[in-house]
Amino acid sequence: MARTAPVPSAVPDSAGAFPVTVDVVALTVRDGALQALVVDRLLEPYRGRAALPGGFVLPDETLEQAAGRELEEETRLTVPAGATGTGPWHLEQLRTYGPLGRDPRGPVLSVAYLLLAPAFGLPAAGGDAAEARWVPVGERSAGLAFDHDGILADGVERARAKIEYSPLAAAFCPPEFTVAELRGVYEAVWGTQLDARNFHRKATGTPGFLEPTGRLGGGGPGRPAELFRLAPGVDPTATVLHPPLLRPVSPGPGAPSA
Amino acid sequence: MARTAPVPSAVPDSAGAFPVTVDVVALTVRDGALQALVVDRLLEPYRGRAALPGGFVLPDETLEQAAGRELEEETRLTVPAGATGTGPWHLEQLRTYGPLGRDPRGPVLSVAYLLLAPAFGLPAAGGDAAEARWVPVGERSAGLAFDHDGILADGVERARAKIEYSPLAAAFCPPEFTVAELRGVYEAVWGTQLDARNFHRKATGTPGFLEPTGRLGGGGPGRPAELFRLAPGVDPTATVLHPPLLRPVSPGPGAPSA
DNA sequence: CGTTGTTGTCGTCAGATTGACGATATCTAC
DNA sequence: GTAGATATCGTCAATCTGACGACAACAACG
């Protein structure tokens, strides 16, 4: 028996409809340290307070589009289209927070994103942001607005974990880089010192990780280093390091948590 | 100069307000195979189609409360309060999908959750679900409603990855279990065969993973096995396996992806 | 031009871990 | 008492990793 086209039910009246924001944990490595992008809020709530860049998702845009738009509006930094999986930038979803209890204006759901990028120019404030700047992660400062301290901590931990198994650390490097630069990224993200000789052996000996360019870097004192690029066609979040390059376990309570 | 209490701005008029659903990838191990919980939809859209349990988040409830409520309504299975970190059940956020292009009724944001639990009784359908049942993961069947095939695939991959580094595999076991039972979980989740001797050495030799109960299991043929429980006070998602127990890499294209 | 200092790369050594597998222990069923 | 099945302990060789030395290759300097 032929059936007519089904008529979609409506969204139930009882369903909540929540404003949704995107908040971006943008991380880079500058001056040998892991740094996060923050902006000062121009509007209440939390006016004058530092916060992660972000804002409300508009109807008819995707979460990723909203993330890119808010970042560009508030910092003048531009996420290249399709950052995930291409180019030096890497954008991925982190986690969803709320909706209850995190915004004085009422329930707001926040879908947080993690953005990793090479060091780039100073951001310039715009949109709802008064000032945009890079701040070293871990520096003790006044708390961020909303629940952004927790979101930032989650983003940092995600980055720390992912570079154990994937070539994602290269997202902090320009397209061509030396092994010492890559090691510097690991040291900044993990806050540890790594042995140059062991790191070099592991990085260059792992299939599917680095590809030599055939050229040399240098300019400073010391032997000029070979330049590498990420092996072509590799998903930066794929499990390429297998076995992984494990971050040193700090003595004292607790192995790193997932 | 004293300032009056700040007046929160309103949510901007231009902000989207989206209906939000939770969808639960509930996984267990039964009959030596990884199985996922699905329900048949009673309502349009996709009436009659199999789907992950889930539904709309109500105002004034948290995402986790909504996940537990929808699961209980649709399958009569009850997530114990505070499942995360306690008891054999484990509930964690997976990823957020949408809001565009996934529901014929319009934009709907889905916050997906992963629930791992020991084998338990057969589910009974209720609420908006016509039938609730466990289906083996990977079995070729008609596609699930919405984007639930992709959500399910993401959940399975998350489980596969996390048991490499964390004691989360024990979430599939009852509170006391043998090493063979635990190995059976790994084999079901990874779809591989593991060497009983090497697995036993790794599982019992990893600090912070298993704690012997002092008693023996058994009843079948063969030497009765020691019973273990998860080491007390351990976060089931913590990186306890360090170095990790790596899943065998299948020959052919591609290491496992993060 | 030779020397010094710095950085990069290749490699050795010892210990730890892992995969493959044998041997023995301990049970149930017959 | 024997056979079959499962659990546990262990060996062996290969691989990986941390610690570290040695040499290569540059820039800077006198």
Short mmCIF file of N, CA and C in Angstrom, two decimals, chain A residues 3 6-12 14-20 43-45 47 56-65 93 95-100 104-105 108-109 111 113 158 162 164-165 235 237-240 242-244 246-247 249 255-258, chain B residues 3 6-12 14-20 43-45 47 56-65 93 95-100 104-105 108-109 111 113 158 162 164-165 235 237-240 242-244 246-247 249 255-258:
data_model
loop_
_atom_site.label_atom_id
_atom_site.label_comp_id
_atom_site.label_asym_id
_atom_site.label_seq_id
_atom_site.Cartn_x
_atom_site.Cartn_y
_atom_site.Cartn_z
N ARG A 3 2.26 4.80 0.71
CA ARG A 3 2.08 5.74 1.81
C ARG A 3 2.37 7.15 1.32
N PRO A 6 5.60 11.25 4.74
CA PRO A 6 5.32 11.48 6.16
C PRO A 6 5.38 12.96 6.49
N VAL A 7 4.53 13.35 7.42
CA VAL A 7 4.52 14.75 7.85
C VAL A 7 5.36 14.82 9.10
N PRO A 8 6.42 15.61 9.08
CA PRO A 8 7.27 15.66 10.27
C PRO A 8 6.50 16.21 11.44
N SER A 9 6.68 15.61 12.62
CA SER A 9 6.15 16.20 13.83
C SER A 9 6.88 17.49 14.10
N ALA A 10 6.21 18.31 14.86
CA ALA A 10 6.87 19.55 15.27
C ALA A 10 7.77 19.24 16.45
N VAL A 11 8.67 20.17 16.69
CA VAL A 11 9.43 20.11 17.93
C VAL A 11 8.43 20.26 19.06
N PRO A 12 8.51 19.42 20.07
CA PRO A 12 7.51 19.52 21.17
C PRO A 12 7.56 20.88 21.83
N SER A 14 7.26 21.44 24.82
CA SER A 14 7.97 21.36 26.11
C SER A 14 9.48 21.45 25.95
N ALA A 15 9.96 21.33 24.72
CA ALA A 15 11.41 21.34 24.53
C ALA A 15 11.96 22.71 24.87
N GLY A 16 13.09 22.67 25.55
CA GLY A 16 13.79 23.93 25.77
C GLY A 16 14.37 24.43 24.45
N ALA A 17 14.44 25.73 24.32
CA ALA A 17 15.15 26.34 23.20
C ALA A 17 16.20 27.24 23.83
N PHE A 18 17.44 26.93 23.56
CA PHE A 18 18.50 27.61 24.30
C PHE A 18 19.33 28.47 23.37
N PRO A 19 19.65 29.68 23.85
CA PRO A 19 20.70 30.41 23.12
C PRO A 19 22.00 29.60 23.20
N VAL A 20 22.73 29.62 22.12
CA VAL A 20 23.97 28.84 22.06
C VAL A 20 25.12 29.77 21.73
N LEU A 43 30.79 44.39 27.14
CA LEU A 43 29.39 44.40 27.57
C LEU A 43 29.23 43.59 28.84
N GLU A 44 28.18 43.93 29.60
CA GLU A 44 27.78 43.07 30.71
C GLU A 44 27.22 41.76 30.17
N PRO A 45 27.20 40.70 30.86
CA PRO A 45 27.79 40.55 32.18
C PRO A 45 29.31 40.38 32.08
N ARG A 47 31.52 42.75 32.33
CA ARG A 47 32.21 43.78 31.55
C ARG A 47 33.57 44.09 32.16
N PHE A 56 27.38 34.49 20.48
CA PHE A 56 26.19 33.73 20.17
C PHE A 56 26.18 33.22 18.73
N VAL A 57 25.67 32.01 18.58
CA VAL A 57 25.49 31.42 17.26
C VAL A 57 24.24 32.03 16.64
N LEU A 58 24.38 32.47 15.39
CA LEU A 58 23.23 33.04 14.71
C LEU A 58 22.43 31.93 14.02
N PRO A 59 21.14 32.17 13.79
CA PRO A 59 20.38 31.20 12.98
C PRO A 59 21.06 31.06 11.63
N ASP A 60 20.99 29.87 11.08
CA ASP A 60 21.48 29.62 9.73
C ASP A 60 23.00 29.62 9.60
N GLU A 61 23.72 29.55 10.70
CA GLU A 61 25.16 29.32 10.53
C GLU A 61 25.57 28.08 11.31
N THR A 62 26.63 27.44 10.82
CA THR A 62 27.12 26.27 11.54
C THR A 62 27.94 26.72 12.75
N LEU A 63 28.18 25.78 13.64
CA LEU A 63 28.99 26.09 14.82
C LEU A 63 30.38 26.55 14.42
N GLU A 64 30.94 25.86 13.43
CA GLU A 64 32.30 26.23 13.00
C GLU A 64 32.32 27.63 12.37
N GLN A 65 31.27 27.93 11.60
CA GLN A 65 31.20 29.28 11.03
C GLN A 65 31.10 30.33 12.12
N GLN A 93 36.22 20.65 17.81
CA GLN A 93 35.29 20.84 18.91
C GLN A 93 35.88 20.29 20.19
N ARG A 95 34.16 20.62 23.80
CA ARG A 95 33.16 20.07 24.68
C ARG A 95 32.04 21.08 24.80
N THR A 96 30.84 20.63 25.24
CA THR A 96 29.70 21.52 25.41
C THR A 96 29.43 21.74 26.89
N TYR A 97 29.19 22.99 27.24
CA TYR A 97 29.02 23.34 28.65
C TYR A 97 27.64 23.95 28.86
N GLY A 98 27.11 23.73 30.07
CA GLY A 98 25.84 24.34 30.45
C GLY A 98 24.68 23.43 30.10
N PRO A 99 23.49 23.96 29.85
CA PRO A 99 23.21 25.40 29.74
C PRO A 99 22.99 26.11 31.08
N LEU A 100 22.78 25.33 32.16
CA LEU A 100 22.35 26.00 33.39
C LEU A 100 23.56 26.55 34.14
N PRO A 104 24.67 34.80 33.78
CA PRO A 104 23.64 35.48 34.56
C PRO A 104 22.38 35.82 33.76
N ARG A 105 22.49 35.84 32.44
CA ARG A 105 21.33 36.19 31.63
C ARG A 105 20.34 35.03 31.51
N VAL A 108 22.39 29.33 28.91
CA VAL A 108 23.08 29.47 27.63
C VAL A 108 23.98 28.26 27.46
N LEU A 109 23.82 27.59 26.35
CA LEU A 109 24.67 26.45 26.04
C LEU A 109 25.92 26.96 25.34
N VAL A 111 29.20 25.75 23.17
CA VAL A 111 29.95 24.72 22.48
C VAL A 111 31.36 25.25 22.28
N TYR A 113 35.36 25.33 21.34
CA TYR A 113 36.27 24.84 20.29
C TYR A 113 37.71 25.06 20.70
N ARG A 158 43.43 18.92 26.56
CA ARG A 158 43.19 18.23 25.31
C ARG A 158 44.42 18.33 24.40
N LYS A 162 46.68 15.21 23.10
CA LYS A 162 46.63 14.82 21.69
C LYS A 162 47.98 14.79 21.01
N GLU A 164 50.54 13.57 22.19
CA GLU A 164 51.20 12.31 22.49
C GLU A 164 51.05 11.31 21.35
N TYR A 165 49.92 11.34 20.68
CA TYR A 165 49.58 10.29 19.73
C TYR A 165 49.48 10.77 18.29
N ASP A 235 46.04 13.14 8.32
CA ASP A 235 45.10 13.77 9.24
C ASP A 235 45.88 14.16 10.50
N THR A 237 45.04 14.73 13.35
CA THR A 237 44.61 14.10 14.60
C THR A 237 44.69 12.57 14.55
N ALA A 238 45.23 12.04 13.46
CA ALA A 238 45.32 10.58 13.38
C ALA A 238 46.37 10.06 14.35
N THR A 239 46.20 8.81 14.76
CA THR A 239 47.17 8.19 15.66
C THR A 239 48.37 7.72 14.86
N VAL A 240 49.28 8.67 14.61
CA VAL A 240 50.47 8.39 13.83
C VAL A 240 51.59 7.88 14.73
N HIS A 242 52.76 5.65 17.21
CA HIS A 242 52.22 4.37 17.65
C HIS A 242 53.38 3.40 17.77
N PRO A 243 54.02 3.17 18.89
CA PRO A 243 53.60 3.70 20.19
C PRO A 243 53.77 5.21 20.30
N PRO A 244 53.00 5.79 21.19
CA PRO A 244 52.96 7.25 21.32
C PRO A 244 54.23 7.79 21.96
N LEU A 246 55.14 9.67 24.88
CA LEU A 246 54.43 9.95 26.12
C LEU A 246 55.09 11.10 26.86
N ARG A 247 54.24 12.01 27.32
CA ARG A 247 54.77 13.13 28.10
C ARG A 247 55.38 12.56 29.38
N VAL A 249 55.99 11.80 33.04
CA VAL A 249 55.07 11.81 34.17
C VAL A 249 55.74 12.55 35.30
N ALA A 255 49.05 10.32 37.55
CA ALA A 255 49.44 10.33 36.16
C ALA A 255 48.54 11.34 35.45
N PRO A 256 48.93 11.80 34.27
CA PRO A 256 48.05 12.71 33.53
C PRO A 256 46.68 12.06 33.33
N SER A 257 45.67 12.86 33.42
CA SER A 257 44.30 12.38 33.26
C SER A 257 43.83 12.61 31.84
N ALA A 258 42.99 11.69 31.42
CA ALA A 258 42.47 11.80 30.05
C ALA A 258 41.61 13.06 29.89
N ARG B 3 30.61 51.28 42.56
CA ARG B 3 29.75 51.05 41.40
C ARG B 3 28.52 50.29 41.83
N PRO B 6 26.22 45.52 38.54
CA PRO B 6 26.05 45.60 37.09
C PRO B 6 24.73 44.96 36.66
N VAL B 7 24.14 45.55 35.62
CA VAL B 7 22.88 45.02 35.09
C VAL B 7 23.25 44.14 33.90
N PRO B 8 22.91 42.86 33.99
CA PRO B 8 23.30 41.98 32.87
C PRO B 8 22.60 42.40 31.59
N SER B 9 23.35 42.41 30.48
CA SER B 9 22.71 42.60 29.20
C SER B 9 21.81 41.42 28.93
N ALA B 10 20.86 41.65 28.05
CA ALA B 10 20.02 40.54 27.62
C ALA B 10 20.76 39.76 26.56
N VAL B 11 20.28 38.56 26.38
CA VAL B 11 20.76 37.80 25.22
C VAL B 11 20.35 38.59 23.97
N PRO B 12 21.30 38.77 23.05
CA PRO B 12 20.95 39.57 21.87
C PRO B 12 19.77 38.97 21.11
N SER B 14 19.45 38.84 18.07
CA SER B 14 19.91 38.12 16.88
C SER B 14 20.38 36.70 17.18
N ALA B 15 20.56 36.39 18.46
CA ALA B 15 21.06 35.06 18.80
C ALA B 15 20.04 34.00 18.42
N GLY B 16 20.58 32.93 17.88
CA GLY B 16 19.70 31.80 17.65
C GLY B 16 19.31 31.17 18.98
N ALA B 17 18.13 30.64 19.04
CA ALA B 17 17.72 29.81 20.18
C ALA B 17 17.33 28.46 19.60
N PHE B 18 18.05 27.47 20.02
CA PHE B 18 17.90 26.18 19.34
C PHE B 18 17.30 25.16 20.27
N PRO B 19 16.37 24.36 19.77
CA PRO B 19 16.01 23.16 20.53
C PRO B 19 17.26 22.27 20.62
N VAL B 20 17.41 21.65 21.78
CA VAL B 20 18.58 20.81 22.02
C VAL B 20 18.11 19.42 22.40
N LEU B 43 7.29 8.23 16.55
CA LEU B 43 6.82 9.50 15.99
C LEU B 43 7.63 9.88 14.78
N GLU B 44 7.00 10.69 13.91
CA GLU B 44 7.77 11.30 12.83
C GLU B 44 8.73 12.35 13.38
N PRO B 45 9.78 12.73 12.78
CA PRO B 45 10.25 12.14 11.53
C PRO B 45 10.94 10.81 11.79
N ARG B 47 9.63 7.85 11.63
CA ARG B 47 8.85 6.88 12.39
C ARG B 47 9.11 5.47 11.88
N PHE B 56 14.49 15.61 23.55
CA PHE B 56 14.71 17.03 23.79
C PHE B 56 15.04 17.32 25.24
N VAL B 57 15.93 18.25 25.43
CA VAL B 57 16.28 18.74 26.76
C VAL B 57 15.19 19.71 27.20
N LEU B 58 14.70 19.51 28.43
CA LEU B 58 13.68 20.40 28.97
C LEU B 58 14.33 21.60 29.64
N PRO B 59 13.63 22.72 29.73
CA PRO B 59 14.13 23.84 30.51
C PRO B 59 14.38 23.36 31.93
N ASP B 60 15.41 23.90 32.56
CA ASP B 60 15.69 23.63 33.98
C ASP B 60 16.23 22.25 34.27
N GLU B 61 16.68 21.53 33.25
CA GLU B 61 17.40 20.31 33.57
C GLU B 61 18.78 20.35 32.92
N THR B 62 19.73 19.64 33.53
CA THR B 62 21.06 19.59 32.95
C THR B 62 21.07 18.57 31.81
N LEU B 63 22.11 18.67 31.01
CA LEU B 63 22.25 17.73 29.89
C LEU B 63 22.31 16.29 30.41
N GLU B 64 23.05 16.08 31.51
CA GLU B 64 23.17 14.73 32.05
C GLU B 64 21.83 14.22 32.57
N GLN B 65 21.07 15.11 33.21
CA GLN B 65 19.75 14.71 33.68
C GLN B 65 18.87 14.32 32.49
N GLN B 93 30.26 12.90 28.03
CA GLN B 93 29.86 13.62 26.84
C GLN B 93 30.73 13.18 25.68
N ARG B 95 30.14 14.42 21.90
CA ARG B 95 30.36 15.50 20.95
C ARG B 95 29.01 16.13 20.66
N THR B 96 29.05 17.37 20.14
CA THR B 96 27.82 18.07 19.79
C THR B 96 27.67 18.13 18.28
N TYR B 97 26.46 17.85 17.82
CA TYR B 97 26.20 17.78 16.38
C TYR B 97 25.14 18.82 15.99
N GLY B 98 25.29 19.30 14.75
CA GLY B 98 24.28 20.21 14.20
C GLY B 98 24.64 21.66 14.51
N PRO B 99 23.69 22.59 14.58
CA PRO B 99 22.27 22.31 14.57
C PRO B 99 21.64 22.16 13.17
N LEU B 100 22.40 22.58 12.14
CA LEU B 100 21.75 22.62 10.82
C LEU B 100 21.78 21.25 10.16
N PRO B 104 14.55 17.11 10.05
CA PRO B 104 13.60 17.75 9.11
C PRO B 104 12.73 18.83 9.75
N ARG B 105 12.65 18.82 11.10
CA ARG B 105 11.80 19.81 11.76
C ARG B 105 12.46 21.17 11.86
N VAL B 108 18.22 21.62 15.04
CA VAL B 108 18.22 21.01 16.36
C VAL B 108 19.66 20.65 16.71
N LEU B 109 20.12 21.13 17.84
CA LEU B 109 21.46 20.80 18.32
C LEU B 109 21.39 19.50 19.09
N VAL B 111 23.50 17.08 21.66
CA VAL B 111 24.67 16.83 22.49
C VAL B 111 24.69 15.33 22.78
N TYR B 113 26.01 11.67 24.11
CA TYR B 113 26.68 11.10 25.27
C TYR B 113 27.05 9.66 24.99
N ARG B 158 35.47 6.31 20.21
CA ARG B 158 35.88 6.89 21.50
C ARG B 158 36.14 5.77 22.50
N LYS B 162 39.75 4.97 24.25
CA LYS B 162 39.93 5.25 25.67
C LYS B 162 40.38 4.04 26.48
N GLU B 164 42.57 2.06 25.67
CA GLU B 164 44.02 1.90 25.53
C GLU B 164 44.76 2.50 26.72
N TYR B 165 44.25 3.58 27.25
CA TYR B 165 45.01 4.35 28.25
C TYR B 165 44.36 4.35 29.62
N ASP B 235 39.86 7.31 39.00
CA ASP B 235 39.03 7.88 37.94
C ASP B 235 39.10 6.93 36.75
N THR B 237 38.56 7.29 33.79
CA THR B 237 39.10 7.84 32.55
C THR B 237 40.53 8.34 32.71
N ALA B 238 41.11 8.13 33.88
CA ALA B 238 42.48 8.59 34.08
C ALA B 238 43.46 7.75 33.27
N THR B 239 44.57 8.35 32.94
CA THR B 239 45.60 7.63 32.19
C THR B 239 46.39 6.73 33.15
N VAL B 240 45.82 5.57 33.42
CA VAL B 240 46.45 4.62 34.33
C VAL B 240 47.41 3.69 33.59
N HIS B 242 50.16 3.30 31.42
CA HIS B 242 51.20 4.24 31.02
C HIS B 242 52.54 3.52 31.10
N PRO B 243 53.12 2.95 30.05
CA PRO B 243 52.62 3.06 28.69
C PRO B 243 51.28 2.35 28.48
N PRO B 244 50.55 2.76 27.47
CA PRO B 244 49.20 2.24 27.23
C PRO B 244 49.24 0.82 26.69
N LEU B 246 48.17 -0.92 23.73
CA LEU B 246 47.77 -0.46 22.42
C LEU B 246 47.03 -1.54 21.67
N ARG B 247 45.93 -1.13 21.06
CA ARG B 247 45.19 -2.08 20.25
C ARG B 247 46.06 -2.51 19.08
N VAL B 249 47.36 -3.02 15.55
CA VAL B 249 47.12 -2.25 14.34
C VAL B 249 46.82 -3.23 13.22
N ALA B 255 46.52 3.71 10.43
CA ALA B 255 46.53 3.49 11.85
C ALA B 255 45.18 3.94 12.40
N PRO B 256 44.82 3.49 13.59
CA PRO B 256 43.58 4.00 14.16
C PRO B 256 43.64 5.51 14.28
N SER B 257 42.53 6.14 14.04
CA SER B 257 42.44 7.60 14.10
C SER B 257 41.92 8.04 15.46
N ALA B 258 42.37 9.18 15.86
CA ALA B 258 41.91 9.71 17.14
C ALA B 258 40.42 10.07 17.06
#
